[in-house]
Coordinates of C-alpha atoms and ligand atoms in Angstrom, one line a residue:
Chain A
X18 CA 0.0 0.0 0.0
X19 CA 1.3 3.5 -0.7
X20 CA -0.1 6.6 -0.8
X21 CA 0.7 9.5 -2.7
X22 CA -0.7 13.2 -2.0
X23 CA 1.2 16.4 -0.2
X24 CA 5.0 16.5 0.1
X25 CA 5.8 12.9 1.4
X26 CA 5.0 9.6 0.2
X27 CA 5.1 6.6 3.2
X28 CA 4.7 3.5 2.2
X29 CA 3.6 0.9 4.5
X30 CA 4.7 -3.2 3.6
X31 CA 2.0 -4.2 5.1
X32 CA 3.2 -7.5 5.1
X33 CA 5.7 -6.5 7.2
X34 CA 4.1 -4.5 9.8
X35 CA 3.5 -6.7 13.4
X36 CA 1.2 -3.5 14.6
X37 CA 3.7 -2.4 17.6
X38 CA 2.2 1.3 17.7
X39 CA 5.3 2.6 18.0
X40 CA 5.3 4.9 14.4
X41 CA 1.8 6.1 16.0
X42 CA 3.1 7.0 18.7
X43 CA 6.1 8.8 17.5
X44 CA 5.4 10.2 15.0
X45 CA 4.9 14.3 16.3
X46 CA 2.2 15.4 14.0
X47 CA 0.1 12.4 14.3
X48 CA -0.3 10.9 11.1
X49 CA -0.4 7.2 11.5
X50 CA -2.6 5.3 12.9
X51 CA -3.9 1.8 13.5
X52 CA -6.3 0.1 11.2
X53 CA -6.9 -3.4 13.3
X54 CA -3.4 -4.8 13.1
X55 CA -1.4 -2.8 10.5
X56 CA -0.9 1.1 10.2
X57 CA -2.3 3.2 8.3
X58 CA -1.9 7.4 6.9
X59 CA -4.2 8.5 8.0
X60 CA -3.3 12.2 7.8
X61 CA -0.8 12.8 5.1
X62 CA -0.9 16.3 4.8
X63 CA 0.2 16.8 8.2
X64 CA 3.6 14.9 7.5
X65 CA 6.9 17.0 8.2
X66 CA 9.4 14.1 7.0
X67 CA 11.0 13.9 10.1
X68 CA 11.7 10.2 9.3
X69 CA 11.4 9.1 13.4
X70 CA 8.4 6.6 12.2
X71 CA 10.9 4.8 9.6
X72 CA 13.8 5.2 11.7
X73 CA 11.8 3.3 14.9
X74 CA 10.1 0.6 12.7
X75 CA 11.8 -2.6 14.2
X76 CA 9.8 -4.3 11.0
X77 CA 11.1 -2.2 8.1
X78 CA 8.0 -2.2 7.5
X79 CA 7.3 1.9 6.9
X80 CA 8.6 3.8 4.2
X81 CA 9.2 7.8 3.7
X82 CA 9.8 9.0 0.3
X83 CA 9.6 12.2 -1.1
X84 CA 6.5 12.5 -3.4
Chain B
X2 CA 15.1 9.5 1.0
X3 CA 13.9 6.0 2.4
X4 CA 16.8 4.4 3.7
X5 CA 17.7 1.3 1.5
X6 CA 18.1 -1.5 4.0
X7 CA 17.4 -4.1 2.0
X8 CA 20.4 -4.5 -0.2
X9 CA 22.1 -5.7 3.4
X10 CA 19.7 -8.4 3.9
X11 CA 19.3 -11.7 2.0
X12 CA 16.4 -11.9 -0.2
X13 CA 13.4 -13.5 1.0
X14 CA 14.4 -13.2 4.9
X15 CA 12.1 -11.0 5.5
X16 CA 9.8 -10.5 7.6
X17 CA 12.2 -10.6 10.8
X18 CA 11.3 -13.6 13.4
X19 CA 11.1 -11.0 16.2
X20 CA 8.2 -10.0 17.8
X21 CA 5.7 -6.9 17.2
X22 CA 8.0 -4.2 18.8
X23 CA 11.0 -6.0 19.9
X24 CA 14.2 -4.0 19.9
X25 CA 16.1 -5.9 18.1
X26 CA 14.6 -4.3 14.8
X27 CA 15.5 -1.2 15.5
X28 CA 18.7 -1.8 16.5
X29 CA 19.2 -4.1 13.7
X30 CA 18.4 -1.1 11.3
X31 CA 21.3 1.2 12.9
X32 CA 23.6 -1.3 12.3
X33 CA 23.0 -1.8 8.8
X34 CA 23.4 1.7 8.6
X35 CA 26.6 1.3 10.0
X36 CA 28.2 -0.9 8.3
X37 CA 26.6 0.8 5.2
X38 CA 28.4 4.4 6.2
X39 CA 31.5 2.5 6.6
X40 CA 31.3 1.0 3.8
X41 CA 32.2 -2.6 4.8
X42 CA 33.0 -5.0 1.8
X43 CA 30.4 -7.8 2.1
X44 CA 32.9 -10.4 1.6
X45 CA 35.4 -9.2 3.9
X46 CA 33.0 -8.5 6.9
X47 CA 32.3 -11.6 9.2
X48 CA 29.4 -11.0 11.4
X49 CA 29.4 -13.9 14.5
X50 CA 26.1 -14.6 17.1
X51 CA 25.9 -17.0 19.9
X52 CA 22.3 -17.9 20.6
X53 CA 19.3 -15.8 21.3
X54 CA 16.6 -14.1 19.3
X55 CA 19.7 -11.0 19.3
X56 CA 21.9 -13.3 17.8
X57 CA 19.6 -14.6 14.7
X58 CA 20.7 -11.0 13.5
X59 CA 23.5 -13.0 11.0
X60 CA 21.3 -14.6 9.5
X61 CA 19.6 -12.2 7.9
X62 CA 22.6 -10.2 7.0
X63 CA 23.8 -10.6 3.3
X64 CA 27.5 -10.9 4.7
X65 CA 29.8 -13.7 5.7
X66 CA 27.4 -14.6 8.8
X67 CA 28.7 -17.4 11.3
X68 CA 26.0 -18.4 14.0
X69 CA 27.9 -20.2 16.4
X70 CA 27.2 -22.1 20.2
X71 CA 25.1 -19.9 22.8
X72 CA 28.0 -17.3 24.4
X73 CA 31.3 -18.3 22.4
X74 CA 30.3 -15.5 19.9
X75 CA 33.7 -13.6 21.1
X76 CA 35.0 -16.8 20.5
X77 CA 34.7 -17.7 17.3
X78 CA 35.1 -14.2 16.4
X79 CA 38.8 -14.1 17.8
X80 CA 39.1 -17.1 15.6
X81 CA 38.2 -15.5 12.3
X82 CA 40.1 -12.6 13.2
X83 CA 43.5 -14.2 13.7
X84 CA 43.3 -16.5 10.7
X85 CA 41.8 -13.3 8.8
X86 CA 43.4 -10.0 10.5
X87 CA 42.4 -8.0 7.5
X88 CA 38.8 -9.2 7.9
X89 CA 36.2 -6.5 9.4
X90 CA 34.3 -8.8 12.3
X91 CA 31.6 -8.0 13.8
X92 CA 29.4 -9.4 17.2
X93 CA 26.0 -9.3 17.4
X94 CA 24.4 -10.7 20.2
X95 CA 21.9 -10.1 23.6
X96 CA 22.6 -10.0 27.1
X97 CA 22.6 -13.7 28.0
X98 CA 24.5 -14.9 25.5
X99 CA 27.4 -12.2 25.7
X100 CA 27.9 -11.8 29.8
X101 CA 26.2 -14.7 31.3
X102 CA 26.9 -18.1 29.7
X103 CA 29.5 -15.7 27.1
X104 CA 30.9 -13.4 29.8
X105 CA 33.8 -15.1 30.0
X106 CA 34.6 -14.8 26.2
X107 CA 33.5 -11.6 26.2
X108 CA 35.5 -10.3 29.2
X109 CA 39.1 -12.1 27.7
X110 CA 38.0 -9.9 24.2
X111 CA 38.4 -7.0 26.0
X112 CA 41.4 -7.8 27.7
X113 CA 43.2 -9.1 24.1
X114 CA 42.2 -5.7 23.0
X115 CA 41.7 -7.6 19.4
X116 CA 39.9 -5.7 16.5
X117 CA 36.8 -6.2 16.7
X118 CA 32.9 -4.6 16.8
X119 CA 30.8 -6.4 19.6
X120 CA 26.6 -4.8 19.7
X121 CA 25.2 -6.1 22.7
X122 CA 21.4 -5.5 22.7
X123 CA 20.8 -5.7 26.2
X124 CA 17.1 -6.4 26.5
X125 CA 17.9 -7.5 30.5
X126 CA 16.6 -10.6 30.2
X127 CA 16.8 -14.0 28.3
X128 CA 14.2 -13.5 25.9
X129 CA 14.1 -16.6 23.4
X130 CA 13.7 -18.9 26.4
X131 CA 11.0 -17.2 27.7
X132 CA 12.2 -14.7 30.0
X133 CA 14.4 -16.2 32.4
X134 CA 16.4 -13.4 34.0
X135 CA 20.1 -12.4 33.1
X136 CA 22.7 -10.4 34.6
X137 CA 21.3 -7.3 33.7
X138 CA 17.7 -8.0 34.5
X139 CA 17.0 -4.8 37.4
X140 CA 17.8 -6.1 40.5
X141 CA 13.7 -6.8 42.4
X142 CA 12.0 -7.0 38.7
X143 CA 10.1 -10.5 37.9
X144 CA 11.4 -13.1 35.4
X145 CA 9.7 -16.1 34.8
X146 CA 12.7 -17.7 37.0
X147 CA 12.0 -14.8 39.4
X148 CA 8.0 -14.5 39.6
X149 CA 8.6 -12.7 43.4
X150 CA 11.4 -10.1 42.3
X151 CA 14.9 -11.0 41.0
X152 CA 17.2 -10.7 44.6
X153 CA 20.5 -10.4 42.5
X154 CA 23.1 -7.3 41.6
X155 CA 23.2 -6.6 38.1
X156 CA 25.8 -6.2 35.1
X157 CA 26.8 -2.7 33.9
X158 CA 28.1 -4.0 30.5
X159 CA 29.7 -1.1 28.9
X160 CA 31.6 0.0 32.9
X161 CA 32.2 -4.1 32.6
X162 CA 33.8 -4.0 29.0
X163 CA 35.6 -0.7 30.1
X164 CA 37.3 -3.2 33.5
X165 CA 38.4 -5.6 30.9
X166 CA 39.6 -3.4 29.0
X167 CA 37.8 -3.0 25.8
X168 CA 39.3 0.2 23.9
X169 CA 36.3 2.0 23.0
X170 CA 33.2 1.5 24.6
X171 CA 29.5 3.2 24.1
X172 CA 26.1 3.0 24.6
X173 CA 22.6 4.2 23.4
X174 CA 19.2 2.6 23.2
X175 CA 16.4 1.8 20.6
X176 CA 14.4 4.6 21.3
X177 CA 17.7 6.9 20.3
X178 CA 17.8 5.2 16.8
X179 CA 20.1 7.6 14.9
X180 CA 22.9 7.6 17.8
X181 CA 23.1 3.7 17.3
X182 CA 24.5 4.3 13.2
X183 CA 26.5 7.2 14.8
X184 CA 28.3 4.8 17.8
X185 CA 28.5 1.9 15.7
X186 CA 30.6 3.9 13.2
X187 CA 33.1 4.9 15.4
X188 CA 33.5 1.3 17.0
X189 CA 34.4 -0.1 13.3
X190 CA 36.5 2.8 12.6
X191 CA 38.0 2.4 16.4
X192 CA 41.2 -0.1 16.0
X193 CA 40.8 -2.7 19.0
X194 CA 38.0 -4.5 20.7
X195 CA 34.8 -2.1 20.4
X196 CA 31.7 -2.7 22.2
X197 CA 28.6 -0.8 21.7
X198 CA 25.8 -1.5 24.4
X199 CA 22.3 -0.8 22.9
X200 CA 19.8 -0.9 25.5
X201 CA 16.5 -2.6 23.9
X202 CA 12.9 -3.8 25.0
X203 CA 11.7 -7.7 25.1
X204 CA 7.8 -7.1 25.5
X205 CA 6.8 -10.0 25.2
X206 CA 9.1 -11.8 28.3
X207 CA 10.3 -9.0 30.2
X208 CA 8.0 -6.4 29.5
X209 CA 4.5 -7.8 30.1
X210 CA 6.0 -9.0 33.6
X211 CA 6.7 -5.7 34.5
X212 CA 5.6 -2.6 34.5
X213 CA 5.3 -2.1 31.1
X214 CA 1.6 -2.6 29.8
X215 CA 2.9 -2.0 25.8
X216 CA 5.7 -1.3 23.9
X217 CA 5.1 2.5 23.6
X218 CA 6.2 2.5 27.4
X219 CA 9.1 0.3 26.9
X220 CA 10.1 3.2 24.6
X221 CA 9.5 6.0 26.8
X222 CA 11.5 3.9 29.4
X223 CA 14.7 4.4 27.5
X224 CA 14.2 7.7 26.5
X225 CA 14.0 8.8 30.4
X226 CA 16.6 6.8 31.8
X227 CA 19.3 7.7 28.5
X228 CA 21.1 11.0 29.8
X229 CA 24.2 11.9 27.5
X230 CA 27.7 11.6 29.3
X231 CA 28.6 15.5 28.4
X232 CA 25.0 16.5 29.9
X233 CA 25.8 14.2 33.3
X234 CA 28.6 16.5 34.3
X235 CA 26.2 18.7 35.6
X236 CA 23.5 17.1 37.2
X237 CA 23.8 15.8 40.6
X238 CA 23.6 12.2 42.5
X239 CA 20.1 12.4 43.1
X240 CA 19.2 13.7 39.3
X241 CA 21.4 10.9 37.7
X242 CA 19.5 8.2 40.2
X243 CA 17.9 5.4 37.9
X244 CA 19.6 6.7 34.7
X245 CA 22.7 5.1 32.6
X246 CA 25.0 6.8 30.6
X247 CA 24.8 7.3 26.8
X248 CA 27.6 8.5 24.0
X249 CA 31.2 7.6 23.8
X250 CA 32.0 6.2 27.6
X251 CA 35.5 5.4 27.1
X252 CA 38.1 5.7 24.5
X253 CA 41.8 5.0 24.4
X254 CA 45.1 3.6 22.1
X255 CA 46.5 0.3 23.7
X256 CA 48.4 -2.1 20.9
X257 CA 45.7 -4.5 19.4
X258 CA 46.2 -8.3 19.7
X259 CA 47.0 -9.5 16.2
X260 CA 49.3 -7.4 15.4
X261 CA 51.1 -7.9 19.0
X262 CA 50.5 -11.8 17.7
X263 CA 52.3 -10.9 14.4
X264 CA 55.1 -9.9 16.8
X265 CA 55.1 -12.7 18.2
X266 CA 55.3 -14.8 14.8
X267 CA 58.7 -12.9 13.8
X268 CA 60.1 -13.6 16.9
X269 CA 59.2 -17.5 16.7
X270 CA 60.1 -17.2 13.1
X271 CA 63.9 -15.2 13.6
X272 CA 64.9 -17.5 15.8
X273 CA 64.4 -20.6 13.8
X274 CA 66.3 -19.5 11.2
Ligands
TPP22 C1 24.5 -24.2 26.1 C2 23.2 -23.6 26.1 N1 22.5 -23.2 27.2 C3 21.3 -22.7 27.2 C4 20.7 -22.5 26.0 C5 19.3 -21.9 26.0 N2 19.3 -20.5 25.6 C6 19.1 -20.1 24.3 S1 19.0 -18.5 24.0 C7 19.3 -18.2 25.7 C8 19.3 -16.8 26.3 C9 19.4 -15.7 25.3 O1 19.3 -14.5 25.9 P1 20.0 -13.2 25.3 O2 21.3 -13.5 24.8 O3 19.8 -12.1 26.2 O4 19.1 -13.0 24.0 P2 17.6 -12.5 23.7 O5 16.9 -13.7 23.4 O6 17.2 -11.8 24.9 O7 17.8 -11.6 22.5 C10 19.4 -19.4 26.4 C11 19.6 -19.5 27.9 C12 21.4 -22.8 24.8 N3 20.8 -22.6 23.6 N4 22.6 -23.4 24.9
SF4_23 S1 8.0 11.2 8.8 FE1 7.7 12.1 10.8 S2 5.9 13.3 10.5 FE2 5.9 11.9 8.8 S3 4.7 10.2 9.4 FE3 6.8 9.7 9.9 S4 7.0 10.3 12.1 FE4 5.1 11.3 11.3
SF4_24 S1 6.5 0.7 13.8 FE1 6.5 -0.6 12.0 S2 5.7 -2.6 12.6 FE2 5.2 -1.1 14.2 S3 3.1 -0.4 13.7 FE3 4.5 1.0 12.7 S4 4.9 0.2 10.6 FE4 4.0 -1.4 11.8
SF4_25 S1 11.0 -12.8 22.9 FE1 11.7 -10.7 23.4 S2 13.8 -10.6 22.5 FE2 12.8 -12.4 21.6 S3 11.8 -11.6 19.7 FE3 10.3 -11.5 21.3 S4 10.4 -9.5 22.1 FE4 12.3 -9.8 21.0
MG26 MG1 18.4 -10.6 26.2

């Protein structure tokens, strides 16, 4: 899943992600959130790139890219 | 801007055997970053583990990866790098494996001073085995071998590298992800035995037992206790009560073991002629 709108792009492997909450609760501007037991953006726009969700994934399982 | 980790990892490995929110991830990531920033040759880099869910790290790794008996890590490791000086070689392992059943490997690494990089993730507990408690669990906290509070002292393993004399010695935690690239950069760079502490979380064995109802405040844990060594200078006793140490805690030049060995090897060798 990825999703592309405003100045980042994050992609979550959802595949990959074991639902720890730990992006959601990182992440300053409160993008992320959880949709049962994978994350989901939930508010893009609000994204400052700060990287902290990607760098705290232990599941490499969320991506930042610039859009 | 995504970080590329998967070029370091053999294809298909993925996902990781760890569990939601374990540690190990995260620390895993800093040191592929690590060895990425240094630039480490894949073929010349030999990373050795012992046993634990820490030391299933090699495994993963798309390097010369050795998995060897639970603790002898340090071991093996000394082996590869005296048969192999100019090979990088790296440690990976937990708590258990390096300074209980491994402490004596570990300790006699230090003292040979040999060139090496040895990332503890000290999760303070044995967490494969389902949370039986190690040397570094906090001394009162429950393990499933010590369900009414665990009566023993504990293991400082970066002050414990630092007595054996490990040359440069460091430590960080999960939550401080980028200072775990940053420290494990300098220990590759640093010529002798290197040991890098990363403090991590086990929620699922050490965690739950506690006081920890979820991984979020496992996190939080080690971002209150972490206070940098330069900011320490200035707090007192009482302030620094409950908190460890983070950054560069000791640093120094003491000749490294192989080539003291290759001295030893033109001795043997002049006098035979
Ligand atoms: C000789 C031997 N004794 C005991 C064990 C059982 N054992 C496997 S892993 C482990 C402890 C691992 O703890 P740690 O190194 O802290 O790693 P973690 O799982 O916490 O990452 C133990 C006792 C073993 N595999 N071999
Ligand atoms: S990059 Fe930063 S702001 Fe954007 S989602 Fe991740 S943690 Fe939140
Ligand atoms: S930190 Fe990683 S594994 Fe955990 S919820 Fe976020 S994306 Fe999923
Ligand atoms: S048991 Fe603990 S150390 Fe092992 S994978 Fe699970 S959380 Fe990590
Ligand atoms: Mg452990």
């Amino acid at each position: 899943m990825s999703q592309n709108k405003g100045k980042a792009k994050i992609e979550v492997i959802e595949k990959y992600c074991k639902g720890c909450n730990i992006c959601v609760a990182f992440c300053p501007t409160n993008v992320l959130e959880m949709d049962g037991f994978v994350v989901k953006v939930a508010r893009l726009e609000e994204c400052i790139k700060c990287m902290q969700c990607e760098l705290r994934c232990p599941d490499f399982a969320i991506k930042v890219h610039d859009a | 801007m995504a970080y590329d980790y998967e070029k370091n990892i053999r294809p298909g490995k993925l996902p990781h055997i760890w569990c939601p929110g374990c540690g190990h991830g995260i620390a895993m990531k800093g040191l592929i970053r690590a060895m990425d920033t240094c630039g480490l040759d894949k073929n010349n880099t030999a990373m050795v583990s012992g046993i634990g869910c820490a030391s299933r790290l090699p495994g993963y790794m798309d390097y010369c990866t050795l998995h060897t008996a639970h603790g002898r890590a340090a071991a093996f490791a000394t082996g590869i790098k005296m048969a192999k000086p100019e090979m990088n070689v790296i440690c990976v392992g937990g708590d258990g494996d390096g300074v209980a059943i491994g402490g004596n490997h570990f300790i006699h690494a230090c003292r040979r001073n040999i060139d090496m990089t040895y990332v503890v993730f000290n999760n303070y507990i044995y967490g494969m085995t389902g949370g039986q408690f190690s040397p570094t669990t906090p001394t009162g906290d429950k393990a499933s071998t010590t369900p009414y509070g665990n009566p023993d002292p504990t293991f400082d393993i970066s002050k414990l590298a630092i007595g054996a004399g490990a040359t440069f010695v460091a430590r960080t935690t999960a939550f401080h992800a980028t200072q775990i690239d940053k420290l494990i950069v300098q220990g590759i760079k640093h010529k002798g035995m290197a040991v890098i502490e990363v403090l991590d979380d086990c929620p699922t064995t050490y965690g739950r037992r506690n006081r920890f109802r979820s991984v979020v405040d496992m996190m939080k844990r080690l971002k209150d206790i972490a206070v940098p060594v330069a900011a320490a200078g200035k707090m007192s006793p009482e302030q620094l009560e409950g908190k460890v140490l983070t950054g560069v805690l000791h640093q120094e030049d003491r000749p490294e073991y192989c080539e003291q060995y290759t001295e030893v090897i033109k001795r043997a060798q002049a006098q035979s002629e």
